[in-house]
Short mmCIF file of C-alpha atoms in Angstrom, two decimals:
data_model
loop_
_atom_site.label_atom_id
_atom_site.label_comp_id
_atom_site.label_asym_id
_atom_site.label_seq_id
_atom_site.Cartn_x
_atom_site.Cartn_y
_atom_site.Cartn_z
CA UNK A 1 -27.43 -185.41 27.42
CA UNK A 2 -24.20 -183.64 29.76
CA UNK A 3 -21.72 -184.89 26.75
CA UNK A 4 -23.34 -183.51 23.49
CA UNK A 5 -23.74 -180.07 25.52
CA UNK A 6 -20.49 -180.28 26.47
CA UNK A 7 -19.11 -180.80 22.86
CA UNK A 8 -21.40 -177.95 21.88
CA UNK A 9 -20.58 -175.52 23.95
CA UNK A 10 -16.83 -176.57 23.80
CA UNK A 11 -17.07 -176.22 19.71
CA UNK A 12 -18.89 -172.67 20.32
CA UNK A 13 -16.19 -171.31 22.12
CA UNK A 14 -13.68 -172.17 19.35
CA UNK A 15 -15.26 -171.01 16.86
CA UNK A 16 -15.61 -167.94 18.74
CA UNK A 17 -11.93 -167.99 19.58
CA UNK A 18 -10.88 -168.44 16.11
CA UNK A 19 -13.39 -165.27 14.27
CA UNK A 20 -11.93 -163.18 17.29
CA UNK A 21 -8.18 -164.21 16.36
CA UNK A 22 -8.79 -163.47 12.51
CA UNK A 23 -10.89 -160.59 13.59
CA UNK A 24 -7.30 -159.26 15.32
CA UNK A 25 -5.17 -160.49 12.87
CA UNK A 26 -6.15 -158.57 10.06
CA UNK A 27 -5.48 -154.53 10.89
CA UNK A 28 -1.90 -155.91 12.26
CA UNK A 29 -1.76 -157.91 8.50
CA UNK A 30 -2.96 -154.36 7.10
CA UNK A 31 -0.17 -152.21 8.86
CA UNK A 32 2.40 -154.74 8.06
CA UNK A 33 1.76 -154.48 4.18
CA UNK A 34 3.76 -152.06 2.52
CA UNK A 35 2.70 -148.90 1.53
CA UNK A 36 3.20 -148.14 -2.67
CA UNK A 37 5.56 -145.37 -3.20
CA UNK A 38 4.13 -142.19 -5.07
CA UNK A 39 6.19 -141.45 -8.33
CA UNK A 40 6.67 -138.17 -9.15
CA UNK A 41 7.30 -137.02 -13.02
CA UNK A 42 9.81 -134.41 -13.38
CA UNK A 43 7.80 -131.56 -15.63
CA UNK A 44 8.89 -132.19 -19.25
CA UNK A 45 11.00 -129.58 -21.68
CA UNK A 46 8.69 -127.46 -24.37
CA UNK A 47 10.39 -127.74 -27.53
CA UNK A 48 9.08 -125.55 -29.87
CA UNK A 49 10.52 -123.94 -33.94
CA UNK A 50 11.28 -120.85 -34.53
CA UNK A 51 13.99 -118.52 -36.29
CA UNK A 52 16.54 -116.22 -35.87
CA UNK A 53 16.61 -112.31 -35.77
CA UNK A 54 17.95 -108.78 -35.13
CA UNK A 55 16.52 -107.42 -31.96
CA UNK A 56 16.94 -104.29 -33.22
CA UNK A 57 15.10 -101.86 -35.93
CA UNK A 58 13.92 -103.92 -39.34
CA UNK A 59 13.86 -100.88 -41.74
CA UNK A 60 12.15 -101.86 -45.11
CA UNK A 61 13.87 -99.51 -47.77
CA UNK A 62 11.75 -98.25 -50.66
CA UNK A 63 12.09 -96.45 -53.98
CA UNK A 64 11.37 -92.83 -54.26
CA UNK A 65 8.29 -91.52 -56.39
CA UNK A 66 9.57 -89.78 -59.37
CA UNK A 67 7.47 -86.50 -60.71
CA UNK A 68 5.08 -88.91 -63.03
CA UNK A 69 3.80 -90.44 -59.42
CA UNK A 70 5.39 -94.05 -60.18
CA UNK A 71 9.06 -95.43 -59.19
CA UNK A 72 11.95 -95.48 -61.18
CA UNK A 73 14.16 -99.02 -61.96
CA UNK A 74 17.00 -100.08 -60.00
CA UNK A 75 19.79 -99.53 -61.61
CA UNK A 76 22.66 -101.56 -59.42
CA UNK A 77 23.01 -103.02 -56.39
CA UNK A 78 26.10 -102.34 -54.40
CA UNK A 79 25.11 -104.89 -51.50
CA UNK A 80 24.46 -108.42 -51.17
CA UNK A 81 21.82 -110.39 -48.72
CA UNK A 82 23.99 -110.85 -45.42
CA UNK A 83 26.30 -108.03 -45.81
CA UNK A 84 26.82 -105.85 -42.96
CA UNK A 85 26.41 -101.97 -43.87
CA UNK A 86 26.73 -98.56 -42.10
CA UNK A 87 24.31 -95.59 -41.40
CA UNK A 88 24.57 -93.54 -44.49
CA UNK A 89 26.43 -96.14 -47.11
CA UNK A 90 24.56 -96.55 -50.61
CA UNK A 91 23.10 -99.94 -51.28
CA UNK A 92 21.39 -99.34 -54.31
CA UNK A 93 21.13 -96.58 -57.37
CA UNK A 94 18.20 -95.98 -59.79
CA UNK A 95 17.76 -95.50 -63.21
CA UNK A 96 16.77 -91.24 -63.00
CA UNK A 97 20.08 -90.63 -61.79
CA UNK A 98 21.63 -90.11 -64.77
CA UNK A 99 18.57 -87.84 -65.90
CA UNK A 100 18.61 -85.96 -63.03
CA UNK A 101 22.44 -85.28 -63.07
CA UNK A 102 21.59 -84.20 -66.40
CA UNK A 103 18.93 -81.52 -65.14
CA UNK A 104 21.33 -80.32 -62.28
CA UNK A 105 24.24 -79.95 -65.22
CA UNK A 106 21.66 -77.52 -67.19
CA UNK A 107 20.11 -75.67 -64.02
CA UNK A 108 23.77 -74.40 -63.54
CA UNK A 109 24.48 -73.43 -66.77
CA UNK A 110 21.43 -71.19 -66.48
CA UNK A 111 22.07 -70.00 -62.89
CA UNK A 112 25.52 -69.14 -64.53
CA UNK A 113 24.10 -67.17 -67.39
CA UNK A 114 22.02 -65.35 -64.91
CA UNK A 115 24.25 -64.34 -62.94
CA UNK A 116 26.09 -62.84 -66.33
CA UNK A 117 23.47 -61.09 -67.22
CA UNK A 118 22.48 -59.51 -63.66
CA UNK A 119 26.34 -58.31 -63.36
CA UNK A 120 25.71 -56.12 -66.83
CA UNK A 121 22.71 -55.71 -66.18
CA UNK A 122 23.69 -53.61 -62.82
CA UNK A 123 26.16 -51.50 -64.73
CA UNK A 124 23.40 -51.01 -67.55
CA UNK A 125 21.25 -49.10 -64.46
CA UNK A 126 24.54 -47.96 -62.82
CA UNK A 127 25.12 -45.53 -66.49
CA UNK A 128 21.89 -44.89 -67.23
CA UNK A 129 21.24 -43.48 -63.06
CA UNK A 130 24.02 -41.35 -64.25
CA UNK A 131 23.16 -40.20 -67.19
CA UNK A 132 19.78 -39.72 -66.00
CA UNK A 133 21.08 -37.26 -63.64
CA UNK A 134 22.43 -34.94 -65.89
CA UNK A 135 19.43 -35.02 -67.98
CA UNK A 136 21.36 -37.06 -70.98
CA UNK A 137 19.00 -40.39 -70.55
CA UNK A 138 15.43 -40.45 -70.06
CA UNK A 139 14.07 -41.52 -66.61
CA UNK A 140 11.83 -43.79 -68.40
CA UNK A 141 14.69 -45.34 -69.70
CA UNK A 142 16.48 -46.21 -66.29
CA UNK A 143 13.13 -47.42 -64.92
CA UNK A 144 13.25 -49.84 -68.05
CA UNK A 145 16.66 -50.98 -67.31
CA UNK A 146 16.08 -51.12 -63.49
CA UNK A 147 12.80 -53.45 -64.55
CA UNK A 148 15.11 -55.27 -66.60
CA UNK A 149 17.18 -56.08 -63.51
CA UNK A 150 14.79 -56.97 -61.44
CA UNK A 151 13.63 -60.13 -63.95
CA UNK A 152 16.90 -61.41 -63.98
CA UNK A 153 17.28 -61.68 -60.63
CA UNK A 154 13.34 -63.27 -60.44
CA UNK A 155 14.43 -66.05 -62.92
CA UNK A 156 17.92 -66.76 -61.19
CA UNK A 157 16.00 -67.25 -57.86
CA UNK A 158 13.23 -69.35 -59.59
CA UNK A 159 16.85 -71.33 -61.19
CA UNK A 160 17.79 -71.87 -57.09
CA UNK A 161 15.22 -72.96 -56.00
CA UNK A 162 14.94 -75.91 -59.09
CA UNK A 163 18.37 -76.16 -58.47
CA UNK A 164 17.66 -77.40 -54.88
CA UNK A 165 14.65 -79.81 -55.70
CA UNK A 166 17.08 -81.45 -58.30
CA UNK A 167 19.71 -81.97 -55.16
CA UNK A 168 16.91 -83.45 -53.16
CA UNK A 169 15.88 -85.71 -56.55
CA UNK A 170 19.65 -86.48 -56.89
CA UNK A 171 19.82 -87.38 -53.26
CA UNK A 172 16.91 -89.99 -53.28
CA UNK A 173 18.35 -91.18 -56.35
CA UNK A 174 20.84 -93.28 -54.51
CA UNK A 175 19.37 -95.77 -51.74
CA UNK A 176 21.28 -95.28 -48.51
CA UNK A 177 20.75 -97.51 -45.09
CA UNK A 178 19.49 -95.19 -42.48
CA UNK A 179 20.79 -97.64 -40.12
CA UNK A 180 24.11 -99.60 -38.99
CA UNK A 181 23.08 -102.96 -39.38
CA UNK A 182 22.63 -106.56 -41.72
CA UNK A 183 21.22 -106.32 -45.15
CA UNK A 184 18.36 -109.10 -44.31
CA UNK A 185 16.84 -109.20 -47.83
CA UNK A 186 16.95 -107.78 -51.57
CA UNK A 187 13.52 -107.85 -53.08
CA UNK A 188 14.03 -105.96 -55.81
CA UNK A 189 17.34 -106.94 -58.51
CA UNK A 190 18.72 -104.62 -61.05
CA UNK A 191 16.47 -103.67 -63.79
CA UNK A 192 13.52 -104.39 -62.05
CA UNK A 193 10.97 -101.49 -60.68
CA UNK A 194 10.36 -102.00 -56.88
CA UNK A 195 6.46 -102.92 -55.68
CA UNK A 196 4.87 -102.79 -52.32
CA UNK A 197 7.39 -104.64 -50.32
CA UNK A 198 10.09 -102.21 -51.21
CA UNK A 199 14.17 -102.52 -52.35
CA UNK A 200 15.83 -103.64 -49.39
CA UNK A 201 15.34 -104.50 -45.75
CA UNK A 202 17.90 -103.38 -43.26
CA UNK A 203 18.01 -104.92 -39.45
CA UNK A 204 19.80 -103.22 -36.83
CA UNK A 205 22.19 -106.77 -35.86
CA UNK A 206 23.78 -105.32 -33.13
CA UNK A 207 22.20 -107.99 -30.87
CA UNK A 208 19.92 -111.41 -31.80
CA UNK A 209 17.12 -112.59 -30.37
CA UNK A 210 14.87 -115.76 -31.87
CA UNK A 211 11.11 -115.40 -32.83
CA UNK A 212 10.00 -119.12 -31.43
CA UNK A 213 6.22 -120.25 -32.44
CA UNK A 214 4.62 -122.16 -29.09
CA UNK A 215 1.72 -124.50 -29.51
CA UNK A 216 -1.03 -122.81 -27.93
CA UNK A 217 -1.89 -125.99 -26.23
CA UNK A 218 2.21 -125.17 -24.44
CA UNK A 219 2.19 -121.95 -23.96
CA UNK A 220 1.11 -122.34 -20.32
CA UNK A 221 4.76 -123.80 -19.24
CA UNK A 222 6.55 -120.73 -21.00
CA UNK A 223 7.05 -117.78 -18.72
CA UNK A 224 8.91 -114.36 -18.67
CA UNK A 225 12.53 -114.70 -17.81
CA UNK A 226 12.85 -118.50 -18.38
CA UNK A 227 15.75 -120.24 -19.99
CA UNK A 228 15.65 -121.50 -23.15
CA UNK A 229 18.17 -123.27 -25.71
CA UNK A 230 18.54 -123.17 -29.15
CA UNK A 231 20.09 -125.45 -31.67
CA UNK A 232 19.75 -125.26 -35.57
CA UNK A 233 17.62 -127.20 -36.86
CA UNK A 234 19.50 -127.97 -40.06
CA UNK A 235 22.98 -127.75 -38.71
CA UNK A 236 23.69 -124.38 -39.76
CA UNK A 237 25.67 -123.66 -36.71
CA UNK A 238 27.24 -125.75 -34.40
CA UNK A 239 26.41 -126.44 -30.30
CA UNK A 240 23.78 -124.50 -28.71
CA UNK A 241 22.36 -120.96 -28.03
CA UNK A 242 21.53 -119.84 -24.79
CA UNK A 243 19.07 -116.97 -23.76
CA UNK A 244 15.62 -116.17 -22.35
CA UNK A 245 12.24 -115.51 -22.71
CA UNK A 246 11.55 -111.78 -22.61
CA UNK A 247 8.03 -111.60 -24.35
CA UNK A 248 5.16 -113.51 -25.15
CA UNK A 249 2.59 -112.19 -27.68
CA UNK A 250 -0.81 -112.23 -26.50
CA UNK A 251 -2.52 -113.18 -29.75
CA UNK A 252 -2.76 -116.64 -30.93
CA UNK A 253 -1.84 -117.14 -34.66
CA UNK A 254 -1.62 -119.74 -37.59
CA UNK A 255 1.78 -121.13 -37.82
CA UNK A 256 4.66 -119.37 -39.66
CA UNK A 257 7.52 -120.93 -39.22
CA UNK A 258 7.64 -124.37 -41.29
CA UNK A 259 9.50 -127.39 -40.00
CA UNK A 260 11.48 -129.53 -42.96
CA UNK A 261 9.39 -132.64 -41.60
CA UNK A 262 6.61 -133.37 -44.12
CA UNK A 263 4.24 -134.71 -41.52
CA UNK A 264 4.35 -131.03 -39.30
CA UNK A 265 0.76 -129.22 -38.78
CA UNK A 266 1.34 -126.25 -41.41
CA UNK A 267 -2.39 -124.85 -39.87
CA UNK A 268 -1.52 -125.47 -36.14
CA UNK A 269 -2.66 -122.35 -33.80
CA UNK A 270 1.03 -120.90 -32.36
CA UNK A 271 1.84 -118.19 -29.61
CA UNK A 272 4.98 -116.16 -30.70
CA UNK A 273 7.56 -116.58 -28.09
CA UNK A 274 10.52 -113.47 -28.14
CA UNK A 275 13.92 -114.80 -26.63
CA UNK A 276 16.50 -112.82 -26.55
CA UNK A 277 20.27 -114.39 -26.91
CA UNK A 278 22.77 -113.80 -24.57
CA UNK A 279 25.99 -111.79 -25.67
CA UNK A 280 28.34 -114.72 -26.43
CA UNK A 281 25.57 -116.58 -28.61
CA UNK A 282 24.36 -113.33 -30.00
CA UNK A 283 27.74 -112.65 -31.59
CA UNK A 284 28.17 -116.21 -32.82
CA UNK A 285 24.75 -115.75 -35.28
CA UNK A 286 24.95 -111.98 -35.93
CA UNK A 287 25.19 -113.00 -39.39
CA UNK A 288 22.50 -115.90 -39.58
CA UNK A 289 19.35 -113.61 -39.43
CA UNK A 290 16.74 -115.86 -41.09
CA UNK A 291 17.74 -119.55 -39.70
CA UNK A 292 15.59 -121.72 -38.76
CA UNK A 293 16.08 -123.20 -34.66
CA UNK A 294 14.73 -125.27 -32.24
CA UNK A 295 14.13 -123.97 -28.57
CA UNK A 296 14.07 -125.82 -25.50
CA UNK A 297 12.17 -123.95 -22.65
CA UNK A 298 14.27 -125.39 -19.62
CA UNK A 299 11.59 -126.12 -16.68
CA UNK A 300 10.94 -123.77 -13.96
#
């Protein structure tokens, strides 16, 4: 009965000695394993289409309205698309001009004629005052004379003052750019009458900025004053622009701005992004108002 106690009790004890030394082993096991590094993404670029343009005035030119209430024809163009153009230089003359020189040629001749006729007219009242005096004219006579006078000089003022309307008709006659600037676009051609969207539009080009269309679902990794870089989309110029985000419109809108790959959203919801191009790029696309780019909004 002592031995089979014995070999009890001795096998309880190592059993209990060997749960207690797996019991210890296994925080020491758990400390020595290594602990999985955490991986950290850098924050990726937003990449987004948009196009070039002046960041100054965009002045849409239209016809004047000619007395019958509708517009005269253009006549000729003196500009092309992409030319650059002064304050004050003509881009385009209509059809009335001719008509209207006409009307300023015969308003002269008749301001001429007046002015005839008021001179012996004067010297008509002039003799008959005199004569008058000494009782060898009638006084009814000099007052007819002196009435006389006084209609001449009536219908030479009314001739002024056509005379001026018909400079101000001449003046509108000829299309001039109010601004110094890039002739962005010619919707109306010789020949043709203009319609709502006008002649010509005019953008001050002085500087460039890019008009870039965010996916609304982006637009929360775009802030004010952040980098961004440009590159043309169909090669039209060569490295890259640089500038940076100085507005963002707060008014989500239907895509504008078409990519050349058939498989783009054409209905995809857009924020419109304004970056303005530093000088060095801006002077490199002055002339490129229009062009399609790609922007690259540089992480913050």
């Amino acid at each position: 009965m002592r031995r089979p106690t014995l070999l009890l009790l001795s096998g309880g004890l190592g059993l209990t000695v060997i749960v207690g030394l797996l019991f210890w082993n296994r925080p020491q096991q758990a400390a020595r394993s290594p602990v999985p590094a955490v991986v950290t993404r850098a924050p990726e670029a937003v990449a987004a289409l948009g196009q070039l343009e002046p960041a100054g005035d965009i002045r849409r030119l239209a016809a004047p309205v000619s007395g019958f209430g509708g517009t005269p024809r253009v006549a000729e163009l003196l500009i092309n698309e992409g030319d650059a153009v002064k304050a004050g230089q003509v881009l385009a003359r209509f059809d009335n001009r001719l008509q209207i020189q006409a009307d300023v040629a015969a308003v002269d001749a008749r301001i001429r004629m007046l002015q005839a006729e008021i001179r012996l007219q004067r010297k008509e009242v002039d003799r008959y005052r005199l004569a008058a005096s000494v009782g060898a004219a009638a006084l009814v006579v000099l007052d007819d004379k002196r009435d006389e006078l006084l209609r001449f000089q009536g219908q030479l003022q009314q001739a002024r003052a056509e005379r001026r309307k018909l400079d101000a008709d001449l003046a509108d006659s000829e299309l001039r750019s109010p601004i110094e600037g890039l002739v962005l676009r010619i919707h109306t051609r010789a020949g043709e009458r203009p319609g709502s969207d006008g002649v010509i539009e005019v953008g001050a080009s002085q500087s460039m900025q890019a008009l870039i269309e965010v996916y609304e679902s982006d637009i929360n990794r775009v802030e004010l004053g952040q980098r961004v870089t440009l590159t043309s989309e169909n090669g039209g110029f060569k490295q890259s622009l640089a500038g940076k985000v100085i507005g963002i419109s707060p008014q989500v809108r239907q895509r504008q701005v078409l990519s050349t790959d058939p498989t783009g959203d054409a209905d995809a919801r857009i924020v419109e992004v304004r970056v303005t191009l530093d000088p060095a790029s801006a002077e490199r696309v002055r002339t490129l108002a229009g062009m399609k780019v790609i922007a690259r909004f540089q992480p913050q």
